[in-house]
Amino acid sequence: MGRTLGLDVGGFVMNRRTVLLLGGAAILSACASTSQGPALGSDGKPLPTVYTINPATAAQIPFRLLDSVNALRAAKGASPLAFDAALNAAAATHSRDMSVQNRPWHFGSDGSSPLQRVQRVGFTGRLQGELISETYQTELETLSAWMGQPDTRDVILDPAARTIGFAWFQEPQGKIWWTLITGS
């Protein structure tokens, strides 16, 4: 029969395992973060954090965006969009090109328009619209910002649209260049 050692603390007997368990818990609680929450800007609002896109996240981003866009479209009675490989390629090229130019705008560094870019990648449908963004935010925060403006919301909800291209380029310091293209 094994021997159990105990410590009498105020009428409560603790064995060696209990002492070790409580001691370990005390050590772990001392190591707990003492963070006071997010850093605040001069306006008192939380400062944004950099959204870092890793390979696992990158695989999920297009589908989260497509599901969200289609949910928004369904709420307005518009048909769902489907990814088009050519439009995805045009969006990826433009996202990288905006980073090279260091400005969010609809013209390529070679002067190309959205229409010329989708034609270059072999898109045979009709270009309906292009949305761009320069941000440190997630794809869903970017979609929310686009939905907050009538002109960009109209591109997302355009009932004539049937296809979508979506891509991004993230710079090493975290800035993300998003491009969304719709076609029919």
PDB file of C-alpha atoms in Angstrom:
ATOM      1  CA  MET A   1       0.000   0.000   0.000  1.00  0.00           C
ATOM      2  CA  GLY A   2       1.364   3.434  -0.989  1.00  0.00           C
ATOM      3  CA  ARG A   3       1.895   6.225   1.431  1.00  0.00           C
ATOM      4  CA  THR A   4       0.137   9.560   0.968  1.00  0.00           C
ATOM      5  CA  LEU A   5       1.668  12.640   2.447  1.00  0.00           C
ATOM      6  CA  GLY A   6      -0.672  15.399   3.376  1.00  0.00           C
ATOM      7  CA  LEU A   7      -0.512  18.976   4.522  1.00  0.00           C
ATOM      8  CA  ASP A   8      -3.175  20.205   6.932  1.00  0.00           C
ATOM      9  CA  VAL A   9      -4.231  23.720   5.890  1.00  0.00           C
ATOM     10  CA  GLY A  10      -7.019  25.105   8.038  1.00  0.00           C
ATOM     11  CA  GLY A  11      -8.587  21.709   8.550  1.00  0.00           C
ATOM     12  CA  PHE A  12      -8.163  20.762   4.835  1.00  0.00           C
ATOM     13  CA  VAL A  13      -5.675  18.028   4.124  1.00  0.00           C
ATOM     14  CA  MET A  14      -3.849  18.335   0.818  1.00  0.00           C
ATOM     15  CA  ASN A  15      -1.803  15.528  -0.618  1.00  0.00           C
ATOM     16  CA  ARG A  16       1.325  15.976  -2.725  1.00  0.00           C
ATOM     17  CA  ARG A  17      -0.629  15.918  -6.031  1.00  0.00           C
ATOM     18  CA  THR A  18      -2.944  18.687  -4.881  1.00  0.00           C
ATOM     19  CA  VAL A  19      -0.002  20.835  -3.788  1.00  0.00           C
ATOM     20  CA  LEU A  20       1.714  20.327  -7.137  1.00  0.00           C
ATOM     21  CA  LEU A  21      -1.485  21.049  -9.063  1.00  0.00           C
ATOM     22  CA  LEU A  22      -2.219  24.243  -7.157  1.00  0.00           C
ATOM     23  CA  GLY A  23       1.412  25.323  -7.360  1.00  0.00           C
ATOM     24  CA  GLY A  24       1.405  24.784 -11.128  1.00  0.00           C
ATOM     25  CA  ALA A  25      -1.815  26.749 -11.488  1.00  0.00           C
ATOM     26  CA  ALA A  26      -0.321  29.616  -9.481  1.00  0.00           C
ATOM     27  CA  ILE A  27       2.749  29.687 -11.709  1.00  0.00           C
ATOM     28  CA  LEU A  28       0.632  29.658 -14.877  1.00  0.00           C
ATOM     29  CA  SER A  29      -1.618  32.440 -13.620  1.00  0.00           C
ATOM     30  CA  ALA A  30       1.445  34.560 -12.927  1.00  0.00           C
ATOM     31  CA  CYS A  31       2.432  34.117 -16.565  1.00  0.00           C
ATOM     32  CA  ALA A  32      -0.957  35.222 -17.868  1.00  0.00           C
ATOM     33  CA  SER A  33      -1.070  38.238 -20.135  1.00  0.00           C
ATOM     34  CA  THR A  34      -1.660  41.553 -18.432  1.00  0.00           C
ATOM     35  CA  SER A  35      -2.653  43.246 -21.695  1.00  0.00           C
ATOM     36  CA  GLN A  36      -4.974  46.195 -21.286  1.00  0.00           C
ATOM     37  CA  GLY A  37      -6.739  45.565 -24.620  1.00  0.00           C
ATOM     38  CA  PRO A  38      -6.080  47.046 -28.065  1.00  0.00           C
ATOM     39  CA  ALA A  39      -3.983  50.174 -28.513  1.00  0.00           C
ATOM     40  CA  LEU A  40      -6.107  53.280 -29.051  1.00  0.00           C
ATOM     41  CA  GLY A  41      -5.571  56.081 -31.537  1.00  0.00           C
ATOM     42  CA  SER A  42      -5.898  59.806 -30.807  1.00  0.00           C
ATOM     43  CA  ASP A  43      -9.618  59.532 -31.596  1.00  0.00           C
ATOM     44  CA  GLY A  44     -10.075  56.934 -28.842  1.00  0.00           C
ATOM     45  CA  LYS A  45     -10.855  54.163 -31.317  1.00  0.00           C
ATOM     46  CA  PRO A  46      -8.833  50.938 -31.496  1.00  0.00           C
ATOM     47  CA  LEU A  47      -5.930  51.111 -33.926  1.00  0.00           C
ATOM     48  CA  PRO A  48      -6.254  48.675 -36.832  1.00  0.00           C
ATOM     49  CA  THR A  49      -4.195  45.528 -36.787  1.00  0.00           C
ATOM     50  CA  VAL A  50      -2.449  44.129 -39.831  1.00  0.00           C
ATOM     51  CA  TYR A  51      -4.335  41.252 -41.449  1.00  0.00           C
ATOM     52  CA  THR A  52      -1.602  38.812 -42.369  1.00  0.00           C
ATOM     53  CA  ILE A  53      -2.559  36.383 -45.094  1.00  0.00           C
ATOM     54  CA  ASN A  54      -0.900  32.999 -44.637  1.00  0.00           C
ATOM     55  CA  PRO A  55      -1.276  30.000 -46.987  1.00  0.00           C
ATOM     56  CA  ALA A  56      -4.155  28.463 -45.010  1.00  0.00           C
ATOM     57  CA  THR A  57      -6.049  31.766 -44.942  1.00  0.00           C
ATOM     58  CA  ALA A  58      -5.294  32.415 -48.616  1.00  0.00           C
ATOM     59  CA  ALA A  59      -7.107  29.225 -49.589  1.00  0.00           C
ATOM     60  CA  GLN A  60     -10.236  30.331 -47.703  1.00  0.00           C
ATOM     61  CA  ILE A  61     -10.403  34.014 -48.686  1.00  0.00           C
ATOM     62  CA  PRO A  62     -11.915  33.676 -52.186  1.00  0.00           C
ATOM     63  CA  PHE A  63     -14.704  31.409 -50.982  1.00  0.00           C
ATOM     64  CA  ARG A  64     -15.544  33.551 -47.939  1.00  0.00           C
ATOM     65  CA  LEU A  65     -15.805  36.549 -50.235  1.00  0.00           C
ATOM     66  CA  LEU A  66     -17.859  34.716 -52.872  1.00  0.00           C
ATOM     67  CA  ASP A  67     -20.245  33.334 -50.248  1.00  0.00           C
ATOM     68  CA  SER A  68     -20.677  36.815 -48.774  1.00  0.00           C
ATOM     69  CA  VAL A  69     -21.211  38.474 -52.153  1.00  0.00           C
ATOM     70  CA  ASN A  70     -23.777  35.848 -53.119  1.00  0.00           C
ATOM     71  CA  ALA A  71     -25.601  36.238 -49.793  1.00  0.00           C
ATOM     72  CA  LEU A  72     -25.804  39.999 -50.373  1.00  0.00           C
ATOM     73  CA  ARG A  73     -27.012  39.445 -53.933  1.00  0.00           C
ATOM     74  CA  ALA A  74     -29.622  36.905 -52.821  1.00  0.00           C
ATOM     75  CA  ALA A  75     -30.996  39.395 -50.313  1.00  0.00           C
ATOM     76  CA  LYS A  76     -31.576  41.797 -53.215  1.00  0.00           C
ATOM     77  CA  GLY A  77     -32.999  39.134 -55.536  1.00  0.00           C
ATOM     78  CA  ALA A  78     -29.936  38.961 -57.812  1.00  0.00           C
ATOM     79  CA  SER A  79     -28.564  35.674 -59.131  1.00  0.00           C
ATOM     80  CA  PRO A  80     -25.361  34.255 -57.607  1.00  0.00           C
ATOM     81  CA  LEU A  81     -21.970  34.845 -59.188  1.00  0.00           C
ATOM     82  CA  ALA A  82     -19.455  32.146 -60.110  1.00  0.00           C
ATOM     83  CA  PHE A  83     -15.691  32.510 -60.295  1.00  0.00           C
ATOM     84  CA  ASP A  84     -14.202  32.953 -63.749  1.00  0.00           C
ATOM     85  CA  ALA A  85     -10.530  31.967 -64.123  1.00  0.00           C
ATOM     86  CA  ALA A  86      -9.816  34.753 -66.619  1.00  0.00           C
ATOM     87  CA  LEU A  87     -11.340  37.404 -64.348  1.00  0.00           C
ATOM     88  CA  ASN A  88      -9.366  35.994 -61.382  1.00  0.00           C
ATOM     89  CA  ALA A  89      -6.183  36.327 -63.457  1.00  0.00           C
ATOM     90  CA  ALA A  90      -7.002  39.912 -64.448  1.00  0.00           C
ATOM     91  CA  ALA A  91      -7.720  40.768 -60.795  1.00  0.00           C
ATOM     92  CA  ALA A  92      -4.431  39.214 -59.622  1.00  0.00           C
ATOM     93  CA  THR A  93      -2.425  41.080 -62.246  1.00  0.00           C
ATOM     94  CA  HIS A  94      -4.045  44.378 -61.351  1.00  0.00           C
ATOM     95  CA  SER A  95      -3.611  43.917 -57.590  1.00  0.00           C
ATOM     96  CA  ARG A  96       0.133  43.376 -58.029  1.00  0.00           C
ATOM     97  CA  ASP A  97       0.364  46.259 -60.501  1.00  0.00           C
ATOM     98  CA  MET A  98      -1.336  48.681 -58.080  1.00  0.00           C
ATOM     99  CA  SER A  99       1.285  47.716 -55.490  1.00  0.00           C
ATOM    100  CA  VAL A 100       4.081  48.431 -57.981  1.00  0.00           C
ATOM    101  CA  GLN A 101       2.505  51.819 -58.737  1.00  0.00           C
ATOM    102  CA  ASN A 102       1.780  52.390 -55.034  1.00  0.00           C
ATOM    103  CA  ARG A 103      -1.648  53.819 -55.792  1.00  0.00           C
ATOM    104  CA  PRO A 104      -5.150  52.411 -55.967  1.00  0.00           C
ATOM    105  CA  TRP A 105      -6.582  53.256 -59.341  1.00  0.00           C
ATOM    106  CA  HIS A 106      -8.223  51.545 -62.271  1.00  0.00           C
ATOM    107  CA  PHE A 107      -5.444  52.020 -64.826  1.00  0.00           C
ATOM    108  CA  GLY A 108      -2.459  49.746 -65.178  1.00  0.00           C
ATOM    109  CA  SER A 109       1.142  50.953 -65.140  1.00  0.00           C
ATOM    110  CA  ASP A 110       1.077  50.457 -68.925  1.00  0.00           C
ATOM    111  CA  GLY A 111      -2.045  52.647 -69.220  1.00  0.00           C
ATOM    112  CA  SER A 112      -4.386  49.662 -69.599  1.00  0.00           C
ATOM    113  CA  SER A 113      -8.030  49.965 -68.656  1.00  0.00           C
ATOM    114  CA  PRO A 114     -10.050  47.271 -66.862  1.00  0.00           C
ATOM    115  CA  LEU A 115     -11.583  46.319 -70.240  1.00  0.00           C
ATOM    116  CA  GLN A 116      -8.168  45.873 -71.846  1.00  0.00           C
ATOM    117  CA  ARG A 117      -6.935  43.768 -68.920  1.00  0.00           C
ATOM    118  CA  VAL A 118      -9.864  41.334 -69.041  1.00  0.00           C
ATOM    119  CA  GLN A 119      -9.491  41.024 -72.821  1.00  0.00           C
ATOM    120  CA  ARG A 120      -5.758  40.260 -72.443  1.00  0.00           C
ATOM    121  CA  VAL A 121      -6.500  37.253 -70.222  1.00  0.00           C
ATOM    122  CA  GLY A 122      -9.057  35.876 -72.681  1.00  0.00           C
ATOM    123  CA  PHE A 123     -12.317  36.870 -71.013  1.00  0.00           C
ATOM    124  CA  THR A 124     -14.960  36.695 -73.741  1.00  0.00           C
ATOM    125  CA  GLY A 125     -17.895  38.009 -71.731  1.00  0.00           C
ATOM    126  CA  ARG A 126     -18.809  41.574 -70.956  1.00  0.00           C
ATOM    127  CA  LEU A 127     -17.000  43.516 -68.227  1.00  0.00           C
ATOM    128  CA  GLN A 128     -19.568  44.799 -65.739  1.00  0.00           C
ATOM    129  CA  GLY A 129     -17.360  46.505 -63.167  1.00  0.00           C
ATOM    130  CA  GLU A 130     -14.147  46.621 -61.199  1.00  0.00           C
ATOM    131  CA  LEU A 131     -13.627  47.446 -57.521  1.00  0.00           C
ATOM    132  CA  ILE A 132     -10.256  48.126 -55.945  1.00  0.00           C
ATOM    133  CA  SER A 133      -8.965  48.814 -52.462  1.00  0.00           C
ATOM    134  CA  GLU A 134      -5.715  49.577 -50.678  1.00  0.00           C
ATOM    135  CA  THR A 135      -5.983  48.530 -47.047  1.00  0.00           C
ATOM    136  CA  TYR A 136      -4.719  46.475 -44.121  1.00  0.00           C
ATOM    137  CA  GLN A 137      -8.191  45.029 -43.556  1.00  0.00           C
ATOM    138  CA  THR A 138      -9.716  41.636 -44.253  1.00  0.00           C
ATOM    139  CA  GLU A 139     -11.634  40.766 -47.401  1.00  0.00           C
ATOM    140  CA  LEU A 140     -14.925  40.956 -45.502  1.00  0.00           C
ATOM    141  CA  GLU A 141     -14.121  44.370 -44.028  1.00  0.00           C
ATOM    142  CA  THR A 142     -13.205  45.514 -47.536  1.00  0.00           C
ATOM    143  CA  LEU A 143     -16.473  44.101 -48.905  1.00  0.00           C
ATOM    144  CA  SER A 144     -18.333  45.939 -46.150  1.00  0.00           C
ATOM    145  CA  ALA A 145     -16.633  49.207 -47.142  1.00  0.00           C
ATOM    146  CA  TRP A 146     -17.584  48.618 -50.778  1.00  0.00           C
ATOM    147  CA  MET A 147     -21.178  47.940 -49.734  1.00  0.00           C
ATOM    148  CA  GLY A 148     -21.162  51.225 -47.814  1.00  0.00           C
ATOM    149  CA  GLN A 149     -20.847  53.316 -50.980  1.00  0.00           C
ATOM    150  CA  PRO A 150     -23.635  53.446 -53.592  1.00  0.00           C
ATOM    151  CA  ASP A 151     -21.368  53.281 -56.666  1.00  0.00           C
ATOM    152  CA  THR A 152     -19.331  50.288 -55.463  1.00  0.00           C
ATOM    153  CA  ARG A 153     -22.397  48.565 -53.984  1.00  0.00           C
ATOM    154  CA  ASP A 154     -24.025  48.807 -57.438  1.00  0.00           C
ATOM    155  CA  VAL A 155     -21.138  46.818 -58.964  1.00  0.00           C
ATOM    156  CA  ILE A 156     -21.568  44.019 -56.397  1.00  0.00           C
ATOM    157  CA  LEU A 157     -25.362  43.895 -56.735  1.00  0.00           C
ATOM    158  CA  ASP A 158     -25.561  44.462 -60.514  1.00  0.00           C
ATOM    159  CA  PRO A 159     -28.287  42.057 -61.676  1.00  0.00           C
ATOM    160  CA  ALA A 160     -26.585  41.669 -65.074  1.00  0.00           C
ATOM    161  CA  ALA A 161     -23.393  40.244 -63.511  1.00  0.00           C
ATOM    162  CA  ARG A 162     -22.920  36.461 -63.688  1.00  0.00           C
ATOM    163  CA  THR A 163     -19.196  35.977 -63.074  1.00  0.00           C
ATOM    164  CA  ILE A 164     -16.628  37.325 -60.669  1.00  0.00           C
ATOM    165  CA  GLY A 165     -12.877  37.585 -60.439  1.00  0.00           C
ATOM    166  CA  PHE A 166     -11.214  38.316 -57.138  1.00  0.00           C
ATOM    167  CA  ALA A 167      -7.586  38.560 -56.059  1.00  0.00           C
ATOM    168  CA  TRP A 168      -5.166  40.435 -53.840  1.00  0.00           C
ATOM    169  CA  PHE A 169      -1.523  41.179 -53.371  1.00  0.00           C
ATOM    170  CA  GLN A 170      -0.070  41.625 -49.884  1.00  0.00           C
ATOM    171  CA  GLU A 171       3.155  43.565 -49.481  1.00  0.00           C
ATOM    172  CA  PRO A 172       5.751  42.441 -46.900  1.00  0.00           C
ATOM    173  CA  GLN A 173       4.751  45.201 -44.444  1.00  0.00           C
ATOM    174  CA  GLY A 174       1.118  44.052 -44.638  1.00  0.00           C
ATOM    175  CA  LYS A 175      -0.635  46.445 -47.024  1.00  0.00           C
ATOM    176  CA  ILE A 176      -3.155  44.577 -49.183  1.00  0.00           C
ATOM    177  CA  TRP A 177      -4.271  45.551 -52.663  1.00  0.00           C
ATOM    178  CA  TRP A 178      -7.705  44.004 -53.403  1.00  0.00           C
ATOM    179  CA  THR A 179      -9.342  43.763 -56.847  1.00  0.00           C
ATOM    180  CA  LEU A 180     -12.856  42.476 -57.604  1.00  0.00           C
ATOM    181  CA  ILE A 181     -14.102  42.258 -61.197  1.00  0.00           C
ATOM    182  CA  THR A 182     -17.596  41.327 -62.357  1.00  0.00           C
ATOM    183  CA  GLY A 183     -18.661  40.201 -65.802  1.00  0.00           C
ATOM    184  CA  SER A 184     -21.586  38.780 -67.716  1.00  0.00           C
TER     185      SER A 184
END
